[in-house]
C-alpha cells in the first residue's frame, strides 16, 4: 500500500512540503547519506517500512553509521 498525498498530509503535518524538500535534496545529491536517512525517516513515519528500510540500507552502504540504529529498530 502506498500512502496517498492526502494520507501523507494527515499523518505528517506539512508532509507534502517535507516530501518536496527531500525530493529537491535528492535531485541534487541522490546518494548523499543524510538525504537517504531523511527519506527513510519520512517513510517510517508514514508506515512505509520497506521503503524506509531500503533508504536506511542505502545510507549505511554509503558510509553513514547513523543509519544502523534505524535499521535495527
mmCIF file of C-alpha atoms in Angstrom, residues 20-51:
data_model
loop_
_atom_site.group_PDB
_atom_site.id
_atom_site.type_symbol
_atom_site.label_atom_id
_atom_site.label_comp_id
_atom_site.label_asym_id
_atom_site.label_seq_id
_atom_site.Cartn_x
_atom_site.Cartn_y
_atom_site.Cartn_z
ATOM 1 C CA UNK A 20 9.128 18.266 -1.683
ATOM 2 C CA UNK A 21 12.230 19.379 0.230
ATOM 3 C CA UNK A 22 13.566 15.835 0.408
ATOM 4 C CA UNK A 23 12.854 15.375 -3.312
ATOM 5 C CA UNK A 24 14.764 18.570 -4.106
ATOM 6 C CA UNK A 25 17.718 17.475 -1.977
ATOM 7 C CA UNK A 26 17.628 14.034 -3.581
ATOM 8 C CA UNK A 27 17.642 15.599 -7.047
ATOM 9 C CA UNK A 28 20.847 17.437 -6.152
ATOM 10 C CA UNK A 29 22.557 14.591 -4.285
ATOM 11 C CA UNK A 30 20.509 11.382 -4.576
ATOM 12 C CA UNK A 31 23.037 9.164 -2.835
ATOM 13 C CA UNK A 32 24.033 11.521 -0.036
ATOM 14 C CA UNK A 33 23.574 9.518 3.175
ATOM 15 C CA UNK A 34 21.849 12.385 5.005
ATOM 16 C CA UNK A 35 19.229 12.638 2.266
ATOM 17 C CA UNK A 36 18.669 8.883 2.386
ATOM 18 C CA UNK A 37 18.223 8.994 6.166
ATOM 19 C CA UNK A 38 15.726 11.843 5.879
ATOM 20 C CA UNK A 39 13.817 9.892 3.239
ATOM 21 C CA UNK A 40 13.848 6.823 5.470
ATOM 22 C CA UNK A 41 12.620 8.786 8.477
ATOM 23 C CA UNK A 42 9.778 10.288 6.460
ATOM 24 C CA UNK A 43 8.741 6.904 5.055
ATOM 25 C CA UNK A 44 8.899 5.294 8.506
ATOM 26 C CA UNK A 45 6.592 7.969 9.928
ATOM 27 C CA UNK A 46 4.170 7.207 7.117
ATOM 28 C CA UNK A 47 4.246 3.490 7.821
ATOM 29 C CA UNK A 48 6.162 2.674 4.638
ATOM 30 C CA UNK A 49 8.519 0.294 6.430
ATOM 31 C CA UNK A 50 10.010 -1.354 3.342
ATOM 32 C CA UNK A 51 10.795 1.990 1.720
#
